[in-house]
Amino acid sequence: MESNKERGEVRIHENLDELSTDLADYVAELSEASVKERGVFAIALSGGSLISLMRNLCGAPYNKTVDWSKWYIFWADERVVAKNHVDSNYKLAKDHLLSKLPIVPSHVHSINDSLTAEEAANEYEFVIRQLVRTRVINVSDISDCPKFDLILLGMGPDGHVASLFPNHAVLEEKNEWVTFITTSPKPPPERITFTLPVINSAANVVVVVTGSGKAEAARLAIDDVGPECEVLPARMIEPVVGKLVWFLDNHAGSKLKSFSQFS
Ligand SMILES: O=C(O)[C@H](O)[C@@H](O)[C@H](O)[C@H](O)COP(=O)(O)O
């Protein structure tokens, strides 16, 4: 079920299996287009359920059809913990996705886990700047921001995306590409995150939202519901030139105006 709206394309799926199938297909399609156009695919991941929902990429036909050697992996947000810690977004992606794919190890750009949150954010931004210079990561057509080929995000029931939480000063950050927080309402408290200008400069942004606990936040993020929704971080995702696609299951999509026309 699909609809096109001002807030991006909304795809509502009957169940998680259907969502996973469609998500793998979409990511593979974007990879192919990007490799054809630029010779590389720079993709940023987040944590949460998103990673297991990408599982189909590890099997046929994608294990053969995707040009994994051209993938460069980044994180849109990361918890400031050791890489082998159970809370690490890197560990989550490595255990459930990256270790099952033939990605070139030097193409995996995870955050330095031996630094403070502030240092790690600065260093990660520096790494990204170097890769923009060599065009492993593309550059925005209208600013000096990086233009990731794809940024994949989950959304919390409070409407947070990456580690951009409601009412947090980090939402105002206009200059930094990567910043840090030490007061995350969702543990662990210390995190680094892409800022809104970077997310909104991407060529493609995908937000994956599942479960009835997120139905209200999904409505506020996607539907035209007036000023009450304006403070929701997920609502602030508005790619300037790029394409935004929401992948929802029918529980998360159940409060959308367009849902009744689907069911
Ligand atoms: O580091 C994090 O906490 C995640 O990157 C976070 O932004 C996540 O994507 C959402 O909280 C949704 O998580 P779920 O899909 O598991 O609910």
Short mmCIF file of C-alpha atoms and ligand atoms in Angstrom, two decimals:
data_model
loop_
_atom_site.label_atom_id
_atom_site.label_comp_id
_atom_site.label_asym_id
_atom_site.label_seq_id
_atom_site.Cartn_x
_atom_site.Cartn_y
_atom_site.Cartn_z
CA MET A 1 0.00 0.00 0.00
CA GLU A 2 1.52 3.28 -1.05
CA SER A 3 0.61 6.91 -1.06
CA ASN A 4 2.47 10.02 -2.06
CA LYS A 5 2.22 13.05 0.15
CA GLU A 6 3.92 16.26 0.92
CA ARG A 7 5.63 14.51 3.83
CA GLY A 8 7.22 11.99 1.49
CA GLU A 9 6.09 8.65 0.18
CA VAL A 10 4.30 6.49 2.74
CA ARG A 11 4.36 2.71 2.39
CA ILE A 12 2.18 0.76 4.80
CA HIS A 13 2.77 -2.99 5.00
CA GLU A 14 0.46 -5.78 6.15
CA ASN A 15 3.13 -7.28 8.39
CA LEU A 16 6.83 -7.20 9.22
CA ASP A 17 7.72 -9.83 6.62
CA GLU A 18 6.21 -7.73 3.87
CA LEU A 19 7.96 -4.65 5.21
CA SER A 20 11.34 -6.43 5.32
CA THR A 21 10.91 -7.68 1.76
CA ASP A 22 10.04 -4.23 0.46
CA LEU A 23 12.80 -2.54 2.47
CA ALA A 24 15.53 -4.87 1.15
CA ASP A 25 14.26 -4.36 -2.37
CA TYR A 26 14.24 -0.59 -2.01
CA VAL A 27 17.74 -0.40 -0.49
CA ALA A 28 19.09 -2.68 -3.26
CA GLU A 29 17.44 -0.46 -5.88
CA LEU A 30 19.03 2.69 -4.39
CA SER A 31 22.40 0.94 -4.21
CA GLU A 32 22.23 -0.01 -7.86
CA ALA A 33 21.28 3.51 -8.95
CA SER A 34 24.00 5.10 -6.85
CA VAL A 35 26.74 2.70 -7.99
CA LYS A 36 25.71 3.33 -11.58
CA GLU A 37 25.79 7.10 -11.12
CA ARG A 38 28.72 7.61 -8.72
CA GLY A 39 30.52 4.27 -8.50
CA VAL A 40 29.84 4.02 -4.73
CA PHE A 41 26.98 3.78 -2.24
CA ALA A 42 27.37 5.73 1.03
CA ILE A 43 24.75 4.54 3.49
CA ALA A 44 24.19 5.61 7.11
CA LEU A 45 22.50 3.27 9.58
CA SER A 46 20.84 3.81 12.95
CA GLY A 47 20.13 1.37 15.76
CA GLY A 48 16.94 -0.30 16.93
CA SER A 49 14.63 -2.68 15.14
CA LEU A 50 15.64 -1.26 11.75
CA ILE A 51 18.66 -3.56 11.60
CA SER A 52 16.74 -6.82 11.93
CA LEU A 53 14.18 -5.49 9.43
CA MET A 54 17.01 -5.25 6.87
CA ARG A 55 17.74 -8.95 7.27
CA ASN A 56 16.53 -9.94 3.79
CA LEU A 57 19.55 -8.19 2.28
CA CYS A 58 21.67 -11.07 3.59
CA GLY A 59 19.91 -13.65 1.41
CA ALA A 60 19.05 -14.30 -2.24
CA PRO A 61 18.94 -12.55 -4.62
CA TYR A 62 20.74 -9.61 -2.98
CA ASN A 63 23.81 -11.56 -1.87
CA LYS A 64 24.54 -11.97 -5.60
CA THR A 65 22.97 -8.92 -7.21
CA VAL A 66 24.15 -6.09 -4.94
CA ASP A 67 27.67 -4.74 -5.54
CA TRP A 68 28.72 -4.91 -1.88
CA SER A 69 32.29 -3.86 -2.69
CA LYS A 70 30.95 -0.36 -3.42
CA TRP A 71 29.18 0.08 -0.08
CA TYR A 72 30.52 2.54 2.50
CA ILE A 73 28.85 2.26 5.89
CA PHE A 74 28.29 5.07 8.42
CA TRP A 75 26.11 5.62 11.47
CA ALA A 76 23.52 8.39 11.70
CA ASP A 77 23.77 7.98 15.46
CA GLU A 78 25.75 5.96 17.92
CA ARG A 79 25.74 5.38 21.65
CA VAL A 80 29.02 6.30 23.34
CA VAL A 81 29.88 2.82 24.60
CA ALA A 82 32.56 0.28 23.68
CA LYS A 83 32.09 -1.35 20.27
CA ASN A 84 31.55 -4.74 21.89
CA HIS A 85 28.96 -3.37 24.35
CA VAL A 86 25.42 -4.68 24.03
CA ASP A 87 24.17 -1.07 23.55
CA SER A 88 26.49 -0.32 20.62
CA ASN A 89 24.70 0.39 17.34
CA TYR A 90 27.87 -0.72 15.56
CA LYS A 91 27.76 -4.11 17.32
CA LEU A 92 24.08 -4.50 16.49
CA ALA A 93 24.68 -3.86 12.80
CA LYS A 94 27.83 -5.98 12.75
CA ASP A 95 26.22 -9.00 14.43
CA HIS A 96 22.99 -9.00 12.45
CA LEU A 97 23.91 -7.50 9.09
CA LEU A 98 27.47 -6.51 8.25
CA SER A 99 29.13 -9.79 9.27
CA LYS A 100 26.80 -11.58 6.85
CA LEU A 101 27.64 -9.35 3.89
CA PRO A 102 30.89 -9.11 1.91
CA ILE A 103 31.47 -5.45 2.82
CA VAL A 104 35.10 -4.25 2.57
CA PRO A 105 36.22 -3.82 6.22
CA SER A 106 37.96 -0.49 5.50
CA HIS A 107 34.65 0.85 4.14
CA VAL A 108 32.98 0.52 7.56
CA HIS A 109 33.27 3.89 9.31
CA SER A 110 32.21 3.42 12.89
CA ILE A 111 32.75 5.90 15.69
CA ASN A 112 35.95 5.87 17.75
CA ASP A 113 34.86 4.28 21.04
CA SER A 114 37.93 5.32 23.02
CA LEU A 115 36.99 9.03 23.08
CA THR A 116 34.55 11.21 24.98
CA ALA A 117 31.23 11.94 23.26
CA GLU A 118 32.43 15.40 22.21
CA GLU A 119 35.75 14.13 20.87
CA ALA A 120 34.09 11.22 19.07
CA ALA A 121 31.59 13.56 17.37
CA ASN A 122 34.40 15.90 16.24
CA GLU A 123 36.51 13.05 14.96
CA TYR A 124 33.59 11.46 13.12
CA GLU A 125 32.80 14.76 11.44
CA PHE A 126 36.47 15.05 10.42
CA VAL A 127 36.37 11.57 8.86
CA ILE A 128 33.22 12.49 6.96
CA ARG A 129 34.83 15.74 5.75
CA GLN A 130 37.79 13.80 4.31
CA LEU A 131 35.44 11.42 2.50
CA VAL A 132 33.38 14.29 1.11
CA ARG A 133 36.60 15.78 -0.26
CA THR A 134 37.33 12.56 -2.16
CA ARG A 135 33.63 12.17 -3.05
CA VAL A 136 33.22 8.78 -1.42
CA ILE A 137 30.39 10.76 0.12
CA ASN A 138 28.73 13.12 -2.32
CA VAL A 139 28.28 16.81 -1.55
CA SER A 140 25.00 18.68 -1.43
CA ASP A 141 24.13 20.73 -4.51
CA ILE A 142 23.07 23.71 -2.40
CA SER A 143 25.36 23.76 0.66
CA ASP A 144 28.67 22.25 1.73
CA CYS A 145 26.85 19.47 3.60
CA PRO A 146 27.51 15.80 2.87
CA LYS A 147 24.90 14.18 0.65
CA PHE A 148 24.65 10.57 1.79
CA ASP A 149 23.14 8.29 -0.81
CA LEU A 150 20.85 6.87 1.87
CA ILE A 151 20.24 7.62 5.56
CA LEU A 152 18.17 4.95 7.33
CA LEU A 153 16.38 5.96 10.50
CA GLY A 154 14.04 4.44 13.06
CA MET A 155 11.61 6.52 15.10
CA GLY A 156 10.86 6.28 18.81
CA PRO A 157 7.35 6.58 20.30
CA ASP A 158 8.34 10.14 21.33
CA GLY A 159 9.08 10.99 17.67
CA HIS A 160 12.87 11.00 18.03
CA VAL A 161 15.02 10.05 15.07
CA ALA A 162 18.76 9.25 15.17
CA SER A 163 19.62 10.77 18.61
CA LEU A 164 17.59 13.92 17.99
CA PHE A 165 15.13 13.98 20.88
CA PRO A 166 12.10 16.27 21.33
CA ASN A 167 12.82 19.68 22.86
CA HIS A 168 16.56 19.12 22.83
CA ALA A 169 18.91 21.97 21.90
CA VAL A 170 20.55 19.66 19.40
CA LEU A 171 17.57 20.21 17.09
CA GLU A 172 18.76 23.80 16.61
CA GLU A 173 22.27 22.83 15.50
CA LYS A 174 22.89 24.38 12.11
CA ASN A 175 26.67 24.34 11.71
CA GLU A 176 27.99 21.01 12.95
CA TRP A 177 27.48 17.88 10.85
CA VAL A 178 27.92 15.51 13.77
CA THR A 179 27.19 16.53 17.34
CA PHE A 180 26.86 14.90 20.75
CA ILE A 181 24.44 14.73 23.66
CA THR A 182 25.03 13.59 27.22
CA THR A 183 21.42 13.70 28.41
CA SER A 184 19.55 11.28 26.16
CA PRO A 185 16.14 10.46 27.67
CA LYS A 186 16.53 6.99 26.16
CA PRO A 187 19.53 5.19 27.71
CA PRO A 188 22.42 5.20 27.32
CA PRO A 189 22.65 8.99 27.96
CA GLU A 190 25.76 9.75 25.89
CA ARG A 191 25.36 9.65 22.14
CA ILE A 192 26.63 11.20 18.96
CA THR A 193 24.29 12.03 16.12
CA PHE A 194 24.03 13.48 12.63
CA THR A 195 22.38 16.89 12.77
CA LEU A 196 19.22 17.87 10.90
CA PRO A 197 21.13 19.74 8.13
CA VAL A 198 23.01 16.52 7.30
CA ILE A 199 19.91 14.32 7.39
CA ASN A 200 18.02 16.81 5.24
CA SER A 201 20.85 16.98 2.69
CA ALA A 202 20.76 13.24 1.96
CA ALA A 203 19.77 11.99 -1.49
CA ASN A 204 17.42 9.52 0.20
CA VAL A 205 16.03 9.23 3.72
CA VAL A 206 14.10 6.15 4.84
CA VAL A 207 12.28 6.06 8.17
CA VAL A 208 11.17 2.63 9.40
CA VAL A 209 8.39 2.64 11.99
CA THR A 210 6.61 -0.40 13.38
CA GLY A 211 4.20 -1.19 16.21
CA SER A 212 1.06 0.42 17.61
CA GLY A 213 3.09 2.28 20.27
CA LYS A 214 4.34 4.56 17.51
CA ALA A 215 1.02 5.14 15.72
CA GLU A 216 0.40 8.54 17.32
CA ALA A 217 3.96 9.76 16.67
CA ALA A 218 3.67 8.54 13.07
CA ARG A 219 0.44 10.52 12.66
CA LEU A 220 2.08 13.66 14.05
CA ALA A 221 5.17 13.13 11.89
CA ILE A 222 3.36 12.47 8.63
CA ASP A 223 -0.21 13.82 8.61
CA ASP A 224 -1.21 17.43 8.30
CA VAL A 225 -2.21 17.98 11.94
CA GLY A 226 -1.34 21.61 12.56
CA PRO A 227 1.13 23.28 14.91
CA GLU A 228 1.04 20.59 17.65
CA CYS A 229 3.36 18.44 15.57
CA GLU A 230 5.99 21.03 14.82
CA VAL A 231 8.29 20.13 17.69
CA LEU A 232 8.47 16.48 16.74
CA PRO A 233 11.99 15.63 15.49
CA ALA A 234 10.60 13.16 12.92
CA ARG A 235 8.49 16.01 11.53
CA MET A 236 11.68 18.00 10.97
CA ILE A 237 12.93 15.51 8.42
CA GLU A 238 12.38 17.33 5.19
CA PRO A 239 15.05 16.47 2.62
CA VAL A 240 15.74 19.66 0.69
CA VAL A 241 16.33 17.93 -2.63
CA GLY A 242 16.30 14.25 -1.69
CA LYS A 243 13.50 11.72 -1.38
CA LEU A 244 11.84 10.72 1.91
CA VAL A 245 10.11 7.34 2.22
CA TRP A 246 8.30 6.04 5.31
CA PHE A 247 8.17 2.28 5.77
CA LEU A 248 5.39 1.49 8.25
CA ASP A 249 3.61 -1.65 9.34
CA ASN A 250 -0.17 -1.49 9.62
CA HIS A 251 0.01 -0.93 13.40
CA ALA A 252 2.26 2.11 13.14
CA GLY A 253 0.20 3.39 10.21
CA SER A 254 -3.19 2.82 11.86
CA LYS A 255 -3.78 6.47 12.85
CA LEU A 256 -2.85 8.02 9.51
CA LYS A 257 -5.64 9.72 7.57
CA SER A 258 -4.69 7.70 4.52
CA PHE A 259 -4.89 4.40 6.44
CA SER A 260 -8.65 3.99 6.05
CA GLN A 261 -8.34 4.23 2.29
CA PHE A 262 -5.91 1.30 2.43
CA SER A 263 -7.77 -1.02 4.79
O1 LIG B 1 20.42 4.70 18.98
C1 LIG B 1 19.20 4.60 19.00
O2 LIG B 1 18.54 4.58 20.06
C2 LIG B 1 18.50 4.44 17.71
O3 LIG B 1 19.25 4.80 16.61
C3 LIG B 1 17.13 5.08 17.74
O4 LIG B 1 17.02 6.32 17.12
C4 LIG B 1 16.15 4.09 17.16
O5 LIG B 1 16.29 4.01 15.78
C5 LIG B 1 14.73 4.43 17.54
O6 LIG B 1 14.67 4.58 18.93
C6 LIG B 1 13.74 3.38 17.12
O7 LIG B 1 14.10 2.16 17.70
P1 LIG B 1 13.16 0.88 17.57
O8 LIG B 1 12.89 0.71 16.13
O9 LIG B 1 13.95 -0.26 18.15
O10 LIG B 1 11.94 1.22 18.37
#
